[in-house]
Coordinates of C-alpha atoms and ligand atoms in Angstrom, one line a residue:
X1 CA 91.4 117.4 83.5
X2 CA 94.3 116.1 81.5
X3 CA 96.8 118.6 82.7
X4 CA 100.2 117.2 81.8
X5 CA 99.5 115.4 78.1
X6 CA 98.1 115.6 75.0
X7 CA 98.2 112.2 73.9
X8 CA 95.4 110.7 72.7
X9 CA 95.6 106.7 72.4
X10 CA 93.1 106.0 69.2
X11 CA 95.9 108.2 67.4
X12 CA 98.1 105.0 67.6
X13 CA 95.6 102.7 66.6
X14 CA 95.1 103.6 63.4
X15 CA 95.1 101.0 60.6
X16 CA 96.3 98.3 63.5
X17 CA 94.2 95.1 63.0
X18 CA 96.2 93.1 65.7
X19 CA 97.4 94.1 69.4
X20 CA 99.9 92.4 71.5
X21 CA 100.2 93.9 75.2
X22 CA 102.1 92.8 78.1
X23 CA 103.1 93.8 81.8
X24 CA 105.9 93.6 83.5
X25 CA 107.4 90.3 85.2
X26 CA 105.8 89.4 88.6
X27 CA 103.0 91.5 87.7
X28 CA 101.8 93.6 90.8
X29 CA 98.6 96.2 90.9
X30 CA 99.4 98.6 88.9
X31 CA 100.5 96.1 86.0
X32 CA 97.1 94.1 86.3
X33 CA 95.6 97.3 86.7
X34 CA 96.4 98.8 83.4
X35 CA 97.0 95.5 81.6
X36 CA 93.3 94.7 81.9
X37 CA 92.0 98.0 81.7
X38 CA 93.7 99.0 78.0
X39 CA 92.3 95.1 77.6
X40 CA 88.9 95.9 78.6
X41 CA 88.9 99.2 76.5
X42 CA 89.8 97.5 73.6
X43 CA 87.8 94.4 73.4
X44 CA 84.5 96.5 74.6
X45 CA 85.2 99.5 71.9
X46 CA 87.4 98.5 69.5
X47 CA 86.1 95.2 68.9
X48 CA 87.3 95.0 65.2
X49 CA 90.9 94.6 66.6
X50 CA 92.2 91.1 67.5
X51 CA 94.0 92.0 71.5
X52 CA 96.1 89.7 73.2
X53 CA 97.2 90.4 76.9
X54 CA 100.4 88.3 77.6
X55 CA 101.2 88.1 81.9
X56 CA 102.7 86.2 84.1
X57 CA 99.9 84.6 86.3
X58 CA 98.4 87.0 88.4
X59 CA 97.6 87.2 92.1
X60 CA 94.4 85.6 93.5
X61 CA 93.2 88.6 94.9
X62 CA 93.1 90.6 91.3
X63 CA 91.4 87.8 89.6
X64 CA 87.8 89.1 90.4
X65 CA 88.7 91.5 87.3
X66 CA 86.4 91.1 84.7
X67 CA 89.0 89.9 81.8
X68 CA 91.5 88.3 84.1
X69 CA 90.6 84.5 82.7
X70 CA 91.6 85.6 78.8
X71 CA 94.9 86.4 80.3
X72 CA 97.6 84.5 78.4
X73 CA 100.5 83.1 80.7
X74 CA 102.6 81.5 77.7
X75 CA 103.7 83.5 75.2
X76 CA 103.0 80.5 72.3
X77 CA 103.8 81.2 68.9
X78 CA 106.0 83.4 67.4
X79 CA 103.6 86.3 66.0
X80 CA 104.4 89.8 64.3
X81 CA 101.3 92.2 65.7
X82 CA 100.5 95.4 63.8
X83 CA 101.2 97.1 67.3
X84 CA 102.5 95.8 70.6
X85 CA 102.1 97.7 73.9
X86 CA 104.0 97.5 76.8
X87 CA 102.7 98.5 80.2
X88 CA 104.2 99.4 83.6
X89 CA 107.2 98.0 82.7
X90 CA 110.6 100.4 83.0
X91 CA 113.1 97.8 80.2
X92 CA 112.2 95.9 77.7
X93 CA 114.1 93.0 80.3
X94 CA 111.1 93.4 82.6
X95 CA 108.6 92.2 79.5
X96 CA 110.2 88.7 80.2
X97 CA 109.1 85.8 78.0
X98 CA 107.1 88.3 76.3
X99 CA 109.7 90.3 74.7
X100 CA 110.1 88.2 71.1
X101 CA 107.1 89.7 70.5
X102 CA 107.9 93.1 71.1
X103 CA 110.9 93.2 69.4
X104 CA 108.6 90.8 66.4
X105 CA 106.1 93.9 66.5
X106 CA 105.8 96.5 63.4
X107 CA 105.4 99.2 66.0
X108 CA 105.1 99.2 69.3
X109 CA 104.3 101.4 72.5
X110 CA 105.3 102.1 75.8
X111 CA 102.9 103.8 78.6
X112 CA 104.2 103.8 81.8
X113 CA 105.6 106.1 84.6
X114 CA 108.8 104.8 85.7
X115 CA 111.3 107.9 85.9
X116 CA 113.9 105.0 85.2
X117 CA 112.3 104.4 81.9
X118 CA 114.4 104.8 78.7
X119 CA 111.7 104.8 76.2
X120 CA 112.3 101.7 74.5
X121 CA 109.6 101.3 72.3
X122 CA 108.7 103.3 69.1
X123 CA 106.8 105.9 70.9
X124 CA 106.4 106.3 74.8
X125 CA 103.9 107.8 76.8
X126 CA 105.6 107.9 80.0
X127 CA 105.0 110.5 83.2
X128 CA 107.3 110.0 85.6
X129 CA 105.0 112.6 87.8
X130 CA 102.0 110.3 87.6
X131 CA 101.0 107.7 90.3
X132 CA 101.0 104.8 88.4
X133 CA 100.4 103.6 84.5
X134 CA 96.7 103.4 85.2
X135 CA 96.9 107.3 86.0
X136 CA 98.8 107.5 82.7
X137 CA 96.4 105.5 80.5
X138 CA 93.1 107.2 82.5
X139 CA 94.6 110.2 81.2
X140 CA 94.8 109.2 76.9
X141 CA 91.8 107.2 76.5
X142 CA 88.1 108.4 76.4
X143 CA 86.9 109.3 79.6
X144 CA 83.2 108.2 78.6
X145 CA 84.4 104.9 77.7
X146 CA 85.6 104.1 80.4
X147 CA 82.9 101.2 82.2
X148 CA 82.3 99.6 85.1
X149 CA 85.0 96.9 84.9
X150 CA 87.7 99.0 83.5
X151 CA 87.0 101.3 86.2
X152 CA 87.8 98.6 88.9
X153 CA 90.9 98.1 86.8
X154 CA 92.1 101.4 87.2
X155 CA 91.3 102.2 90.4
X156 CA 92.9 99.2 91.9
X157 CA 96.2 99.9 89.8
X158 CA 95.6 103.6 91.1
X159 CA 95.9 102.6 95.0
X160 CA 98.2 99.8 94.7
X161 CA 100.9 102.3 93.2
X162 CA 100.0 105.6 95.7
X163 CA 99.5 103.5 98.1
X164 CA 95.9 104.1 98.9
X165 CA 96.7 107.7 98.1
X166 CA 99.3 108.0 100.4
X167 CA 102.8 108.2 98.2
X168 CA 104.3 111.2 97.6
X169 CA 103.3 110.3 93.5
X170 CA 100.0 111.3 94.8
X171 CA 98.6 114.0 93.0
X172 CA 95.7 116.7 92.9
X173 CA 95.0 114.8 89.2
X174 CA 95.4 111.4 91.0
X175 CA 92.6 111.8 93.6
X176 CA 90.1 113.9 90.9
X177 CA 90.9 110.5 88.5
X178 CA 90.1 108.4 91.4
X179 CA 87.1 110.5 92.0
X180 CA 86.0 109.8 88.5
X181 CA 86.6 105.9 88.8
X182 CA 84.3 105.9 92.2
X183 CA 81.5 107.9 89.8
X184 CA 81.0 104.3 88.0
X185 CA 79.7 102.9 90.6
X186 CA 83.2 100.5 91.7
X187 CA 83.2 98.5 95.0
X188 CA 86.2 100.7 96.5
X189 CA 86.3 99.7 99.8
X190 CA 86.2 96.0 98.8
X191 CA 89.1 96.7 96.6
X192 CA 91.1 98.7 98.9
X193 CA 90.5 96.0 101.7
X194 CA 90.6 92.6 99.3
X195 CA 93.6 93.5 97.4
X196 CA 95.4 96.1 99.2
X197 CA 95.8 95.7 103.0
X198 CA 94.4 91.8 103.4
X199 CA 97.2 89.1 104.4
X200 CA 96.7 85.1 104.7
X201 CA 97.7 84.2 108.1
X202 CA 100.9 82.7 107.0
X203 CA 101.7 86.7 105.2
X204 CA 101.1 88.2 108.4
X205 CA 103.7 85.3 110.4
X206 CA 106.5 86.5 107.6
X207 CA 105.8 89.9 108.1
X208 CA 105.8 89.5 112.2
X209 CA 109.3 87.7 111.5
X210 CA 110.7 90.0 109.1
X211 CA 109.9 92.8 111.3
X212 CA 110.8 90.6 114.3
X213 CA 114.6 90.2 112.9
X214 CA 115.0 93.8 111.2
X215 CA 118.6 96.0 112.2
X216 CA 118.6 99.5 112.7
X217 CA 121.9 100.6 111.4
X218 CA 122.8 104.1 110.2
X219 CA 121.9 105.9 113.5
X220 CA 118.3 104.5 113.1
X221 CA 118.3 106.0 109.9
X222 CA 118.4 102.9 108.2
X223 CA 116.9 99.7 108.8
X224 CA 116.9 96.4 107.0
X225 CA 115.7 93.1 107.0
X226 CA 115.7 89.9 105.2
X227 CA 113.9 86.5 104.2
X228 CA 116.1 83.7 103.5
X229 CA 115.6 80.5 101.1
X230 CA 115.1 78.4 104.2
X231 CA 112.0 80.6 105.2
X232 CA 110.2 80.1 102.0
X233 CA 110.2 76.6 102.3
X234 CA 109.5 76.6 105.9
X235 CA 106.3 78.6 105.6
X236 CA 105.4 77.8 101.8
X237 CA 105.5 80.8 100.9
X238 CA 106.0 82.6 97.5
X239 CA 108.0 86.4 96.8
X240 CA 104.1 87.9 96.4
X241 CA 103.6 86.8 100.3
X242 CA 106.6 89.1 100.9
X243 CA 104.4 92.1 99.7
X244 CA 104.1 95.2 102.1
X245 CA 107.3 94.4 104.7
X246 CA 109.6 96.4 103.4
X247 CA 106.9 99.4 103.8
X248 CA 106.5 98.0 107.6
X249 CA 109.5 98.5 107.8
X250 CA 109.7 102.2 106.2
X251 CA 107.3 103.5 108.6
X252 CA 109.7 102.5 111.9
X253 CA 110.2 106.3 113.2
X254 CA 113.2 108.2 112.3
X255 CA 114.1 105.4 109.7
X256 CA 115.0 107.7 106.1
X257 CA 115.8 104.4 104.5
X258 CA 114.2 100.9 104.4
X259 CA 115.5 97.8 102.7
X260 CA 114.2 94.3 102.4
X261 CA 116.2 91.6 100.8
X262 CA 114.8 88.2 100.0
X263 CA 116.9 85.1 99.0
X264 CA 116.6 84.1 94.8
X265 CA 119.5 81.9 94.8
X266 CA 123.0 81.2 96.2
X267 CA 124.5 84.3 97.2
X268 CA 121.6 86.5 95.4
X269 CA 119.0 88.5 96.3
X270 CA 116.2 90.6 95.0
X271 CA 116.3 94.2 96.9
X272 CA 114.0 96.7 97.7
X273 CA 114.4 99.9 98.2
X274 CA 111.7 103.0 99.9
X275 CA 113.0 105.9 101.2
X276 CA 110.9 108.6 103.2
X277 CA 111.8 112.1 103.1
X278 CA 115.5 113.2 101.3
X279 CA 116.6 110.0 99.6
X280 CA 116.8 109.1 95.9
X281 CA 116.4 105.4 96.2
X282 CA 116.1 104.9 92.3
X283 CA 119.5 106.7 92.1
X284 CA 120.6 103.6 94.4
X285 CA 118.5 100.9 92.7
X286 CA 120.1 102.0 89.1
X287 CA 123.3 102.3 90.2
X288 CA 123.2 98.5 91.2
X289 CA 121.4 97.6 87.9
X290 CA 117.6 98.0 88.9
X291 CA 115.0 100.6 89.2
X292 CA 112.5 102.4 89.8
X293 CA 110.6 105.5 91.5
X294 CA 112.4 108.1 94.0
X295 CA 110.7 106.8 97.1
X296 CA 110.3 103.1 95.8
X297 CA 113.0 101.4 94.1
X298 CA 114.2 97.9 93.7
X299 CA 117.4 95.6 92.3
X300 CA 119.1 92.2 92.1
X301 CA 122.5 92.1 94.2
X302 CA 124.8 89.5 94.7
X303 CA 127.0 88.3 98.0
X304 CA 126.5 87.7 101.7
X305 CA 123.7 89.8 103.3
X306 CA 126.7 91.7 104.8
X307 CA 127.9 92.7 101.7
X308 CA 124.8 93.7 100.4
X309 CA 123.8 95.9 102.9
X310 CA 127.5 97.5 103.1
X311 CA 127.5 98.1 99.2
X312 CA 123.5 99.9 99.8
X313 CA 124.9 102.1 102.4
X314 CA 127.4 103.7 100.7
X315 CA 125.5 104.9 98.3
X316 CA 123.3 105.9 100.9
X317 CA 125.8 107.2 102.4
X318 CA 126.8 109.6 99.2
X319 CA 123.4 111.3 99.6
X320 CA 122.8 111.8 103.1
X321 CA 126.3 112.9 104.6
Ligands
LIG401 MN1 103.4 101.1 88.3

């Protein structure tokens, strides 16, 4: 079933008697996902191997993962681990506080399956073709092994990344994987439903306003919207509550192009980035400093809204005309 790799993970973990592993910043799905899945696989067969998991704290709606309260949020000492592995994340930037002990590591890995990824670390195991870093790690470590709660793990990373299978990173592999996950038994509707397409009431008011104030521009190609500083405040919201507009916003018919922008600061926003059909968005997202996937892409911009948008679409603008 392992059609695109040979890799095998207990071929790295030979002679290691301590792990350090980490996500990405603002850990999303797939982070958790794979984060507490390697985790889980580790602790429950390799149990002669010290594992820390280093991540940022975690949304409320992952925390039902069996592992997610041995999380550690600081990064605390200085340590040097026989092997660090980094997961889901595209640059070593994206490891955040985390990083000294990646770069403090005598070797370290990389499994992930950003096609912006520059393989960093000693050795990388990254598929740019695979749905998400779950996918990637379902695919090197015992199939056998794999339990109930590491299953969960997986398969939320899994849907959170395609989509609920719907991404165009979806593959035949992807859904027999999934397939396999559902085998162990996992709640998967409850998973879908609880940390997929669920929204607080004060999520759905931000997404009703985002969507509320979004320009077409581009000949309906394009449309945009953004959240400002004031908003956060206003509502008490957080950048996690901002999850799943700027896909709203994707699906708007004839739109090729979607962007969301949120405010981080004076002047500064964080961008995303999905395209539909023809565009590269991760050519866009790079170009501007960020990253990401072809459909899905995101970046940090600086200067009025106007500008921002302006800037976006002439890149845009490069591909499409
Ligand atoms: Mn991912």
């Amino acid at each position: 079933m392992h059609d695109y790799n040979n890799y095998n993970l207990e071929e790295y973990l030979d002679g290691v008697k301590t792990i350090g592993m980490c996500g990405h910043i603002r850990p999303d799905g797939d982070c958790v996902g794979s984060c507490i899945g390697l985790y889980g696989y580790l602790k429950h067969h390799y149990s002669q191997i010290d594992v820390d998991l280093y991540l940022e704290p975690i949304p409320e709606e992952f925390r039902f993962l069996k592992y997610t309260d041995e999380i550690k949020n600081d990064a605390g000492n200085e340590k040097e681990y026989d092997l660090f592995i980094a997961l889901d994340a595209s640059d070593e930037e994206r490891l955040g506080d985390f990083l000294p002990h990646f770069k403090n590591a005598k070797k370290t890995l990389c499994i992930d399956h950003h096609i912006s990824n520059h393989s960093y670390a000693d050795d990388n195991i990254v598929f740019p073709n695979a749905s998400s870093t779950c996918e990637v790690l379902y695919t090197i470590i015992d199939e056998e092994k794999i339990d109930y709660d590491i299953a969960c793990a997986l398969y939320l990373g899994i849907i959170h990344d395609s989509g609920v299978f719907k991404y165009s990173n979806t593959s035949e592999l992807t859904m027999k994987i999934a397939g396999r996950l559902m085998s162990k038994g996992i709640p998967f509707t409850e998973i879908i439903d609880r940390t997929f397409y669920e929204k607080t009431y004060i999520q759905n008011q931000i997404l009703g306003r985002a969507l509320l104030e979004s320009v077409m521009f581009y000949d309906g190609k394009c449309v945009f919207s953004v959240v400002r500083k004031e908003e956060f405040e206003f509502y008490n919201i957080n950048a996690s509550d901002l999850d799943g507009i700027v896909e709203q916003l994707r699906l708007t018919k004839g739109v090729e192009c979607a962007i969301f922008l949120y405010e981080t600061g004076e002047l500064e926003y964080k961008v995303s980035l999905r395209s539909k059909n023809v565009l590269n968005v991760s050519e866009i997202a790079t170009y501007f400093g960020g990253g990401g996937h072809v459909r899905a892409a995101g970046c940090n911009m600086k200067g009025t809204v106007y500008d921002v948008i302006n800037n976006i679409s002439e890149r845009i603008a490069l591909q499409l005309d």
